Amino acid sequence: PLAPIGVTGLAVMGSNLARNFARRGHVVAVHNRSSAKTTALIENHGSEGTFVPSESIEDFVASLEKPRRVVIMVKAGDPTDAVIEELAAVMEEGDIIIDGGNALYTDTIRREADLKERGLLFVGAGISGGEEGALNGPSIMPGGPAKSYESVGPLLESIAAQVDGTPCCTHIGPDGSGHFVKMVHNGIEYADMQLIGEAYHLLRDALGKDPDAIADVFRTWNEGDLESYLVEITAEVLSHKDARTGTPLVDVIVDAAEQKGTGRWTVKSALDLGVPVTGIAEAVFARALSGARGQRAAARGLASGSLADKPQDVDAFVEDIRSALYASKVIAYAQGFDQIAAGSAEYDWNLHPGDLATIWRGGCIIRARFLNRIKDAYDENPELPSLILAPYFREAVENAVDSWRRVVSTATLLGIPVPGFASALSYYDGLRAERLPAALTQGLRDFFGAHTYERVDAEGKFHTLWSEDRSEVQA
Ligand code: NDP
């Protein structure tokens, strides 16, 4: 039979996606540059459904029903361009190429425009959930022309995670929008993990708890508002014992965090869009600091000061950390959604933040109970100026403020780094401030560069003649 869908690139993600399609009853054409992976897939999992393997790209394309639909799951960057070229050479007008890799959204915009000229439809689809998600139900964020979604949407929805009967897959918007929101998703994932790390650090060094006890704390937290995949697996990792030494695994892992780049992309894009995603930026920088092993070795032993003062009431401080973690997480998501709104405006994507909260409820790495709250918030008011101003989140953050301040000040006194908690709190204080020192910044800019300023009591731009008689002129 001709296959309604094909997958090329059969490493971990591609082979699991192909198996997911097959298990849902779709005939799936499969192809990989080198045939070993194709053979292995058929040998190991051929009985899970109907696979149509091909060695050449021509045979692969010929095994698909029209319009042909091909998911590319190869290394992002040049390999993706190479595979697109091979496919485009043998595909026909109206065929659809879906890039499920972690492409940079500006590459997706370029590819979509190029393929459109050649009569092909291009869908840049962000896919989250790792290996396990790809096999059992990922969260899928497909962009591209609406017409393409009519054709690929039902197939993608059928393999996506489902929450309350709703698939974690929806048409995001034009060209690069799917990969853009996947990028911000990954940025939020960085922030989430950094905040979890800071909570762990405080439980360990401010309260002296061991990894097993901390795992229990996270397990308890996972029963409340913080319920999420990342909090759940934090307990798993912390309670795991190293087979070689019998000590907690976390104590034998080198404390230098690596990154593949999507967090950095998110921050670069936020800088261009002028959106303060401080939570994501601090997370990316914290990974960089952890990885500066030479500098860290040289700096070890620098004085910490003498103000150390451990919290007396352990249980109360655990609760403070929980509140600070939750409030900081709300800020990180609020900032991520601000970036999505800014990207949407910049590229005319008309994105719906509530839809994203809906499809992130399952399948993806940041899946969490509180995404239901985010969905509700945007359902109620799609024009929310900031997520923290939705009634539910406003109350949650306001209730957490005292705990948040105690945690940040205690960490500071103890010399425990909490860049995520502290910058989230500063962001909150900055956003709610009556007056910011930005007025002074404007004054300084006007002094040295005649950059002008606005007045609180008059329309227009003004300049003070600083090097003359210091009178004011209208610019
Ligand atoms: P890899 O990123 O390791 O890519 C390996 C695959 O790319 C192999 O099938 C390889 O073929 C193929 N490939 C590499 N270069 C070329 C080329 N020039 N021409 C044709 N094929 C090429 O695989 P993953 O499964 O880890 O990831 C696939 C994509 O999914 C990536 O874009 C990744 O960023 C993204 N992704 C990964 C997630 C994960 O958890 N791993 C999660 C979400 C997205 P060959 O066997 O011949 O070498």
PDB file of N, CA, C and O in Angstrom, residues 87-149:
ATOM      1  N   LEU A  87      14.780  15.789  -1.287  1.00  0.00           N
ATOM      2  CA  LEU A  87      13.336  15.530  -1.388  1.00  0.00           C
ATOM      3  C   LEU A  87      12.701  16.409  -2.454  1.00  0.00           C
ATOM      4  O   LEU A  87      11.930  15.934  -3.300  1.00  0.00           O
ATOM      5  N   ALA A  88      13.041  17.714  -2.417  1.00  0.00           N
ATOM      6  CA  ALA A  88      12.410  18.662  -3.341  1.00  0.00           C
ATOM      7  C   ALA A  88      12.677  18.264  -4.784  1.00  0.00           C
ATOM      8  O   ALA A  88      11.837  18.473  -5.663  1.00  0.00           O
ATOM      9  N   ALA A  89      13.849  17.660  -5.011  1.00  0.00           N
ATOM     10  CA  ALA A  89      14.209  17.275  -6.379  1.00  0.00           C
ATOM     11  C   ALA A  89      13.281  16.203  -6.943  1.00  0.00           C
ATOM     12  O   ALA A  89      13.087  16.124  -8.149  1.00  0.00           O
ATOM     13  N   VAL A  90      12.703  15.373  -6.080  1.00  0.00           N
ATOM     14  CA  VAL A  90      11.836  14.294  -6.591  1.00  0.00           C
ATOM     15  C   VAL A  90      10.365  14.474  -6.230  1.00  0.00           C
ATOM     16  O   VAL A  90       9.514  13.717  -6.705  1.00  0.00           O
ATOM     17  N   MET A  91      10.062  15.479  -5.418  1.00  0.00           N
ATOM     18  CA  MET A  91       8.653  15.686  -5.045  1.00  0.00           C
ATOM     19  C   MET A  91       7.943  16.525  -6.110  1.00  0.00           C
ATOM     20  O   MET A  91       8.574  17.109  -6.984  1.00  0.00           O
ATOM     21  N   GLU A  92       6.598  16.568  -5.993  1.00  0.00           N
ATOM     22  CA  GLU A  92       5.808  17.309  -6.971  1.00  0.00           C
ATOM     23  C   GLU A  92       4.974  18.383  -6.285  1.00  0.00           C
ATOM     24  O   GLU A  92       4.767  18.334  -5.077  1.00  0.00           O
ATOM     25  N   GLU A  93       4.472  19.283  -7.108  1.00  0.00           N
ATOM     26  CA  GLU A  93       3.676  20.396  -6.602  1.00  0.00           C
ATOM     27  C   GLU A  93       2.602  19.907  -5.615  1.00  0.00           C
ATOM     28  O   GLU A  93       1.925  18.914  -5.880  1.00  0.00           O
ATOM     29  N   GLY A  94       2.487  20.607  -4.491  1.00  0.00           N
ATOM     30  CA  GLY A  94       1.465  20.257  -3.504  1.00  0.00           C
ATOM     31  C   GLY A  94       1.942  19.283  -2.449  1.00  0.00           C
ATOM     32  O   GLY A  94       1.268  19.066  -1.444  1.00  0.00           O
ATOM     33  N   ASP A  95       3.114  18.666  -2.659  1.00  0.00           N
ATOM     34  CA  ASP A  95       3.666  17.769  -1.644  1.00  0.00           C
ATOM     35  C   ASP A  95       4.114  18.584  -0.416  1.00  0.00           C
ATOM     36  O   ASP A  95       4.382  19.780  -0.523  1.00  0.00           O
ATOM     37  N   ILE A  96       4.209  17.868   0.703  1.00  0.00           N
ATOM     38  CA  ILE A  96       4.452  18.576   1.965  1.00  0.00           C
ATOM     39  C   ILE A  96       5.689  18.021   2.674  1.00  0.00           C
ATOM     40  O   ILE A  96       5.793  16.815   2.916  1.00  0.00           O
ATOM     41  N   ILE A  97       6.607  18.911   3.014  1.00  0.00           N
ATOM     42  CA  ILE A  97       7.780  18.526   3.802  1.00  0.00           C
ATOM     43  C   ILE A  97       7.603  19.088   5.212  1.00  0.00           C
ATOM     44  O   ILE A  97       7.330  20.275   5.395  1.00  0.00           O
ATOM     45  N   ILE A  98       7.741  18.205   6.200  1.00  0.00           N
ATOM     46  CA  ILE A  98       7.593  18.609   7.605  1.00  0.00           C
ATOM     47  C   ILE A  98       8.954  18.456   8.275  1.00  0.00           C
ATOM     48  O   ILE A  98       9.493  17.345   8.327  1.00  0.00           O
ATOM     49  N   ASP A  99       9.521  19.551   8.764  1.00  0.00           N
ATOM     50  CA  ASP A  99      10.802  19.444   9.472  1.00  0.00           C
ATOM     51  C   ASP A  99      10.531  19.372  10.973  1.00  0.00           C
ATOM     52  O   ASP A  99      10.141  20.360  11.583  1.00  0.00           O
ATOM     53  N   GLY A 100      10.742  18.179  11.529  1.00  0.00           N
ATOM     54  CA  GLY A 100      10.480  17.977  12.963  1.00  0.00           C
ATOM     55  C   GLY A 100      11.709  18.190  13.829  1.00  0.00           C
ATOM     56  O   GLY A 100      11.656  18.006  15.043  1.00  0.00           O
ATOM     57  N   GLY A 101      12.833  18.575  13.222  1.00  0.00           N
ATOM     58  CA  GLY A 101      14.058  18.793  13.997  1.00  0.00           C
ATOM     59  C   GLY A 101      14.003  20.109  14.760  1.00  0.00           C
ATOM     60  O   GLY A 101      13.053  20.883  14.632  1.00  0.00           O
ATOM     61  N   ASN A 102      15.049  20.346  15.534  1.00  0.00           N
ATOM     62  CA  ASN A 102      15.110  21.591  16.308  1.00  0.00           C
ATOM     63  C   ASN A 102      15.723  22.694  15.456  1.00  0.00           C
ATOM     64  O   ASN A 102      16.816  23.178  15.734  1.00  0.00           O
ATOM     65  N   ALA A 103      15.003  23.123  14.422  1.00  0.00           N
ATOM     66  CA  ALA A 103      15.542  24.140  13.524  1.00  0.00           C
ATOM     67  C   ALA A 103      15.437  25.520  14.155  1.00  0.00           C
ATOM     68  O   ALA A 103      14.530  25.791  14.946  1.00  0.00           O
ATOM     69  N   LEU A 104      16.375  26.385  13.784  1.00  0.00           N
ATOM     70  CA  LEU A 104      16.277  27.793  14.162  1.00  0.00           C
ATOM     71  C   LEU A 104      15.155  28.399  13.321  1.00  0.00           C
ATOM     72  O   LEU A 104      15.118  28.209  12.107  1.00  0.00           O
ATOM     73  N   TYR A 105      14.259  29.157  13.974  1.00  0.00           N
ATOM     74  CA  TYR A 105      13.047  29.591  13.271  1.00  0.00           C
ATOM     75  C   TYR A 105      13.329  30.456  12.055  1.00  0.00           C
ATOM     76  O   TYR A 105      12.563  30.455  11.090  1.00  0.00           O
ATOM     77  N   THR A 106      14.457  31.184  12.080  1.00  0.00           N
ATOM     78  CA  THR A 106      14.766  32.013  10.905  1.00  0.00           C
ATOM     79  C   THR A 106      15.150  31.114   9.718  1.00  0.00           C
ATOM     80  O   THR A 106      14.882  31.463   8.570  1.00  0.00           O
ATOM     81  N   ASP A 107      15.754  29.956   9.993  1.00  0.00           N
ATOM     82  CA  ASP A 107      16.015  28.989   8.914  1.00  0.00           C
ATOM     83  C   ASP A 107      14.687  28.485   8.350  1.00  0.00           C
ATOM     84  O   ASP A 107      14.542  28.286   7.141  1.00  0.00           O
ATOM     85  N   THR A 108      13.729  28.252   9.240  1.00  0.00           N
ATOM     86  CA  THR A 108      12.421  27.751   8.805  1.00  0.00           C
ATOM     87  C   THR A 108      11.716  28.780   7.916  1.00  0.00           C
ATOM     88  O   THR A 108      11.117  28.425   6.897  1.00  0.00           O
ATOM     89  N   ILE A 109      11.819  30.061   8.295  1.00  0.00           N
ATOM     90  CA  ILE A 109      11.214  31.121   7.479  1.00  0.00           C
ATOM     91  C   ILE A 109      11.827  31.095   6.073  1.00  0.00           C
ATOM     92  O   ILE A 109      11.131  31.144   5.056  1.00  0.00           O
ATOM     93  N   ARG A 110      13.153  30.985   6.028  1.00  0.00           N
ATOM     94  CA  ARG A 110      13.855  30.947   4.736  1.00  0.00           C
ATOM     95  C   ARG A 110      13.435  29.721   3.914  1.00  0.00           C
ATOM     96  O   ARG A 110      13.113  29.826   2.725  1.00  0.00           O
ATOM     97  N   ARG A 111      13.401  28.557   4.563  1.00  0.00           N
ATOM     98  CA  ARG A 111      13.074  27.317   3.834  1.00  0.00           C
ATOM     99  C   ARG A 111      11.641  27.342   3.313  1.00  0.00           C
ATOM    100  O   ARG A 111      11.357  26.893   2.200  1.00  0.00           O
ATOM    101  N   GLU A 112      10.748  27.874   4.126  1.00  0.00           N
ATOM    102  CA  GLU A 112       9.340  27.893   3.721  1.00  0.00           C
ATOM    103  C   GLU A 112       9.165  28.775   2.489  1.00  0.00           C
ATOM    104  O   GLU A 112       8.465  28.408   1.526  1.00  0.00           O
ATOM    105  N   ALA A 113       9.825  29.941   2.503  1.00  0.00           N
ATOM    106  CA  ALA A 113       9.702  30.865   1.370  1.00  0.00           C
ATOM    107  C   ALA A 113      10.277  30.223   0.102  1.00  0.00           C
ATOM    108  O   ALA A 113       9.684  30.295  -0.975  1.00  0.00           O
ATOM    109  N   ASP A 114      11.404  29.561   0.257  1.00  0.00           N
ATOM    110  CA  ASP A 114      12.073  28.934  -0.878  1.00  0.00           C
ATOM    111  C   ASP A 114      11.214  27.807  -1.480  1.00  0.00           C
ATOM    112  O   ASP A 114      11.020  27.724  -2.694  1.00  0.00           O
ATOM    113  N   LEU A 115      10.676  26.961  -0.589  1.00  0.00           N
ATOM    114  CA  LEU A 115       9.889  25.816  -1.095  1.00  0.00           C
ATOM    115  C   LEU A 115       8.549  26.263  -1.670  1.00  0.00           C
ATOM    116  O   LEU A 115       8.031  25.641  -2.602  1.00  0.00           O
ATOM    117  N   LYS A 116       8.008  27.344  -1.120  1.00  0.00           N
ATOM    118  CA  LYS A 116       6.751  27.874  -1.655  1.00  0.00           C
ATOM    119  C   LYS A 116       6.930  28.245  -3.125  1.00  0.00           C
ATOM    120  O   LYS A 116       6.088  27.940  -3.974  1.00  0.00           O
ATOM    121  N   GLU A 117       8.069  28.879  -3.425  1.00  0.00           N
ATOM    122  CA  GLU A 117       8.356  29.254  -4.817  1.00  0.00           C
ATOM    123  C   GLU A 117       8.439  28.038  -5.713  1.00  0.00           C
ATOM    124  O   GLU A 117       8.186  28.125  -6.909  1.00  0.00           O
ATOM    125  N   ARG A 118       8.808  26.908  -5.119  1.00  0.00           N
ATOM    126  CA  ARG A 118       8.943  25.689  -5.922  1.00  0.00           C
ATOM    127  C   ARG A 118       7.682  24.828  -5.865  1.00  0.00           C
ATOM    128  O   ARG A 118       7.700  23.661  -6.267  1.00  0.00           O
ATOM    129  N   GLY A 119       6.601  25.403  -5.312  1.00  0.00           N
ATOM    130  CA  GLY A 119       5.315  24.704  -5.338  1.00  0.00           C
ATOM    131  C   GLY A 119       5.130  23.676  -4.238  1.00  0.00           C
ATOM    132  O   GLY A 119       4.166  22.911  -4.234  1.00  0.00           O
ATOM    133  N   LEU A 120       6.068  23.645  -3.265  1.00  0.00           N
ATOM    134  CA  LEU A 120       5.952  22.676  -2.167  1.00  0.00           C
ATOM    135  C   LEU A 120       5.505  23.378  -0.892  1.00  0.00           C
ATOM    136  O   LEU A 120       5.778  24.567  -0.689  1.00  0.00           O
ATOM    137  N   LEU A 121       4.829  22.624  -0.035  1.00  0.00           N
ATOM    138  CA  LEU A 121       4.392  23.184   1.249  1.00  0.00           C
ATOM    139  C   LEU A 121       5.384  22.756   2.328  1.00  0.00           C
ATOM    140  O   LEU A 121       5.777  21.582   2.378  1.00  0.00           O
ATOM    141  N   PHE A 122       5.788  23.696   3.160  1.00  0.00           N
ATOM    142  CA  PHE A 122       6.787  23.383   4.179  1.00  0.00           C
ATOM    143  C   PHE A 122       6.230  23.663   5.568  1.00  0.00           C
ATOM    144  O   PHE A 122       5.716  24.741   5.840  1.00  0.00           O
ATOM    145  N   VAL A 123       6.328  22.660   6.419  1.00  0.00           N
ATOM    146  CA  VAL A 123       5.827  22.773   7.788  1.00  0.00           C
ATOM    147  C   VAL A 123       7.007  22.647   8.754  1.00  0.00           C
ATOM    148  O   VAL A 123       7.620  21.583   8.848  1.00  0.00           O
ATOM    149  N   GLY A 124       7.341  23.734   9.421  1.00  0.00           N
ATOM    150  CA  GLY A 124       8.369  23.667  10.473  1.00  0.00           C
ATOM    151  C   GLY A 124       7.665  23.288  11.760  1.00  0.00           C
ATOM    152  O   GLY A 124       6.886  24.073  12.298  1.00  0.00           O
ATOM    153  N   ALA A 125       7.901  22.070  12.222  1.00  0.00           N
ATOM    154  CA  ALA A 125       7.162  21.580  13.399  1.00  0.00           C
ATOM    155  C   ALA A 125       8.103  21.380  14.581  1.00  0.00           C
ATOM    156  O   ALA A 125       9.010  20.556  14.514  1.00  0.00           O
ATOM    157  N   GLY A 126       7.897  22.153  15.640  1.00  0.00           N
ATOM    158  CA  GLY A 126       8.636  21.894  16.872  1.00  0.00           C
ATOM    159  C   GLY A 126       8.062  20.630  17.503  1.00  0.00           C
ATOM    160  O   GLY A 126       6.841  20.445  17.536  1.00  0.00           O
ATOM    161  N   ILE A 127       8.945  19.747  17.943  1.00  0.00           N
ATOM    162  CA  ILE A 127       8.479  18.518  18.601  1.00  0.00           C
ATOM    163  C   ILE A 127       9.188  18.407  19.942  1.00  0.00           C
ATOM    164  O   ILE A 127      10.416  18.461  19.999  1.00  0.00           O
ATOM    165  N   SER A 128       8.426  18.308  21.019  1.00  0.00           N
ATOM    166  CA  SER A 128       9.040  18.174  22.344  1.00  0.00           C
ATOM    167  C   SER A 128       8.595  16.896  23.027  1.00  0.00           C
ATOM    168  O   SER A 128       7.491  16.409  22.798  1.00  0.00           O
ATOM    169  N   GLY A 129       9.460  16.392  23.873  1.00  0.00           N
ATOM    170  CA  GLY A 129       9.106  15.210  24.635  1.00  0.00           C
ATOM    171  C   GLY A 129      10.222  14.185  24.656  1.00  0.00           C
ATOM    172  O   GLY A 129      10.115  13.149  25.298  1.00  0.00           O
ATOM    173  N   GLY A 130      11.312  14.505  23.944  1.00  0.00           N
ATOM    174  CA  GLY A 130      12.442  13.580  23.916  1.00  0.00           C
ATOM    175  C   GLY A 130      12.052  12.266  23.279  1.00  0.00           C
ATOM    176  O   GLY A 130      11.036  12.160  22.594  1.00  0.00           O
ATOM    177  N   GLU A 131      12.897  11.268  23.517  1.00  0.00           N
ATOM    178  CA  GLU A 131      12.684   9.948  22.919  1.00  0.00           C
ATOM    179  C   GLU A 131      11.353   9.357  23.310  1.00  0.00           C
ATOM    180  O   GLU A 131      10.631   8.809  22.497  1.00  0.00           O
ATOM    181  N   GLU A 132      11.087   9.433  24.598  1.00  0.00           N
ATOM    182  CA  GLU A 132       9.904   8.791  25.147  1.00  0.00           C
ATOM    183  C   GLU A 132       8.643   9.427  24.557  1.00  0.00           C
ATOM    184  O   GLU A 132       7.696   8.739  24.164  1.00  0.00           O
ATOM    185  N   GLY A 133       8.672  10.771  24.464  1.00  0.00           N
ATOM    186  CA  GLY A 133       7.535  11.489  23.903  1.00  0.00           C
ATOM    187  C   GLY A 133       7.318  11.130  22.441  1.00  0.00           C
ATOM    188  O   GLY A 133       6.184  10.919  21.997  1.00  0.00           O
ATOM    189  N   ALA A 134       8.425  11.050  21.688  1.00  0.00           N
ATOM    190  CA  ALA A 134       8.309  10.741  20.260  1.00  0.00           C
ATOM    191  C   ALA A 134       7.592   9.406  20.065  1.00  0.00           C
ATOM    192  O   ALA A 134       6.788   9.241  19.158  1.00  0.00           O
ATOM    193  N   LEU A 135       7.866   8.472  20.956  1.00  0.00           N
ATOM    194  CA  LEU A 135       7.264   7.140  20.827  1.00  0.00           C
ATOM    195  C   LEU A 135       5.822   7.096  21.332  1.00  0.00           C
ATOM    196  O   LEU A 135       4.950   6.515  20.692  1.00  0.00           O
ATOM    197  N   ASN A 136       5.584   7.731  22.471  1.00  0.00           N
ATOM    198  CA  ASN A 136       4.268   7.552  23.103  1.00  0.00           C
ATOM    199  C   ASN A 136       3.325   8.745  22.999  1.00  0.00           C
ATOM    200  O   ASN A 136       2.173   8.652  23.414  1.00  0.00           O
ATOM    201  N   GLY A 137       3.812   9.845  22.467  1.00  0.00           N
ATOM    202  CA  GLY A 137       2.957  11.015  22.340  1.00  0.00           C
ATOM    203  C   GLY A 137       3.698  12.271  22.737  1.00  0.00           C
ATOM    204  O   GLY A 137       3.784  12.586  23.914  1.00  0.00           O
ATOM    205  N   PRO A 138       4.255  12.986  21.730  1.00  0.00           N
ATOM    206  CA  PRO A 138       4.935  14.244  22.019  1.00  0.00           C
ATOM    207  C   PRO A 138       3.960  15.415  21.988  1.00  0.00           C
ATOM    208  O   PRO A 138       2.779  15.241  21.674  1.00  0.00           O
ATOM    209  N   SER A 139       4.485  16.595  22.320  1.00  0.00           N
ATOM    210  CA  SER A 139       3.765  17.829  22.073  1.00  0.00           C
ATOM    211  C   SER A 139       4.313  18.352  20.741  1.00  0.00           C
ATOM    212  O   SER A 139       5.519  18.401  20.550  1.00  0.00           O
ATOM    213  N   ILE A 140       3.404  18.670  19.817  1.00  0.00           N
ATOM    214  CA  ILE A 140       3.841  19.039  18.464  1.00  0.00           C
ATOM    215  C   ILE A 140       3.384  20.455  18.133  1.00  0.00           C
ATOM    216  O   ILE A 140       2.207  20.799  18.340  1.00  0.00           O
ATOM    217  N   MET A 141       4.307  21.261  17.629  1.00  0.00           N
ATOM    218  CA  MET A 141       4.027  22.675  17.341  1.00  0.00           C
ATOM    219  C   MET A 141       4.277  22.966  15.865  1.00  0.00           C
ATOM    220  O   MET A 141       5.311  23.512  15.499  1.00  0.00           O
ATOM    221  N   PRO A 142       3.340  22.600  14.979  1.00  0.00           N
ATOM    222  CA  PRO A 142       3.569  22.776  13.551  1.00  0.00           C
ATOM    223  C   PRO A 142       3.205  24.182  13.059  1.00  0.00           C
ATOM    224  O   PRO A 142       2.113  24.688  13.338  1.00  0.00           O
ATOM    225  N   GLY A 143       4.149  24.802  12.333  1.00  0.00           N
ATOM    226  CA  GLY A 143       3.868  26.079  11.667  1.00  0.00           C
ATOM    227  C   GLY A 143       3.671  25.811  10.185  1.00  0.00           C
ATOM    228  O   GLY A 143       3.609  24.666   9.758  1.00  0.00           O
ATOM    229  N   GLY A 144       3.583  26.896   9.410  1.00  0.00           N
ATOM    230  CA  GLY A 144       3.445  26.722   7.959  1.00  0.00           C
ATOM    231  C   GLY A 144       2.062  27.116   7.477  1.00  0.00           C
ATOM    232  O   GLY A 144       1.195  27.505   8.271  1.00  0.00           O
ATOM    233  N   PRO A 145       1.844  27.012   6.155  1.00  0.00           N
ATOM    234  CA  PRO A 145       0.567  27.444   5.585  1.00  0.00           C
ATOM    235  C   PRO A 145      -0.614  26.654   6.174  1.00  0.00           C
ATOM    236  O   PRO A 145      -0.493  25.449   6.418  1.00  0.00           O
ATOM    237  N   ALA A 146      -1.733  27.337   6.409  1.00  0.00           N
ATOM    238  CA  ALA A 146      -2.913  26.685   6.989  1.00  0.00           C
ATOM    239  C   ALA A 146      -3.323  25.480   6.135  1.00  0.00           C
ATOM    240  O   ALA A 146      -3.762  24.451   6.651  1.00  0.00           O
ATOM    241  N   LYS A 147      -3.151  25.603   4.811  1.00  0.00           N
ATOM    242  CA  LYS A 147      -3.527  24.531   3.887  1.00  0.00           C
ATOM    243  C   LYS A 147      -2.760  23.234   4.195  1.00  0.00           C
ATOM    244  O   LYS A 147      -3.295  22.123   4.077  1.00  0.00           O
ATOM    245  N   SER A 148      -1.506  23.395   4.600  1.00  0.00           N
ATOM    246  CA  SER A 148      -0.710  22.205   4.902  1.00  0.00           C
ATOM    247  C   SER A 148      -1.258  21.516   6.145  1.00  0.00           C
ATOM    248  O   SER A 148      -1.236  20.291   6.252  1.00  0.00           O
ATOM    249  N   TYR A 149      -1.773  22.325   7.093  1.00  0.00           N
ATOM    250  CA  TYR A 149      -2.262  21.706   8.330  1.00  0.00           C
ATOM    251  C   TYR A 149      -3.517  20.874   8.080  1.00  0.00           C
ATOM    252  O   TYR A 149      -3.727  19.850   8.718  1.00  0.00           O
TER     253      TYR A 149
END
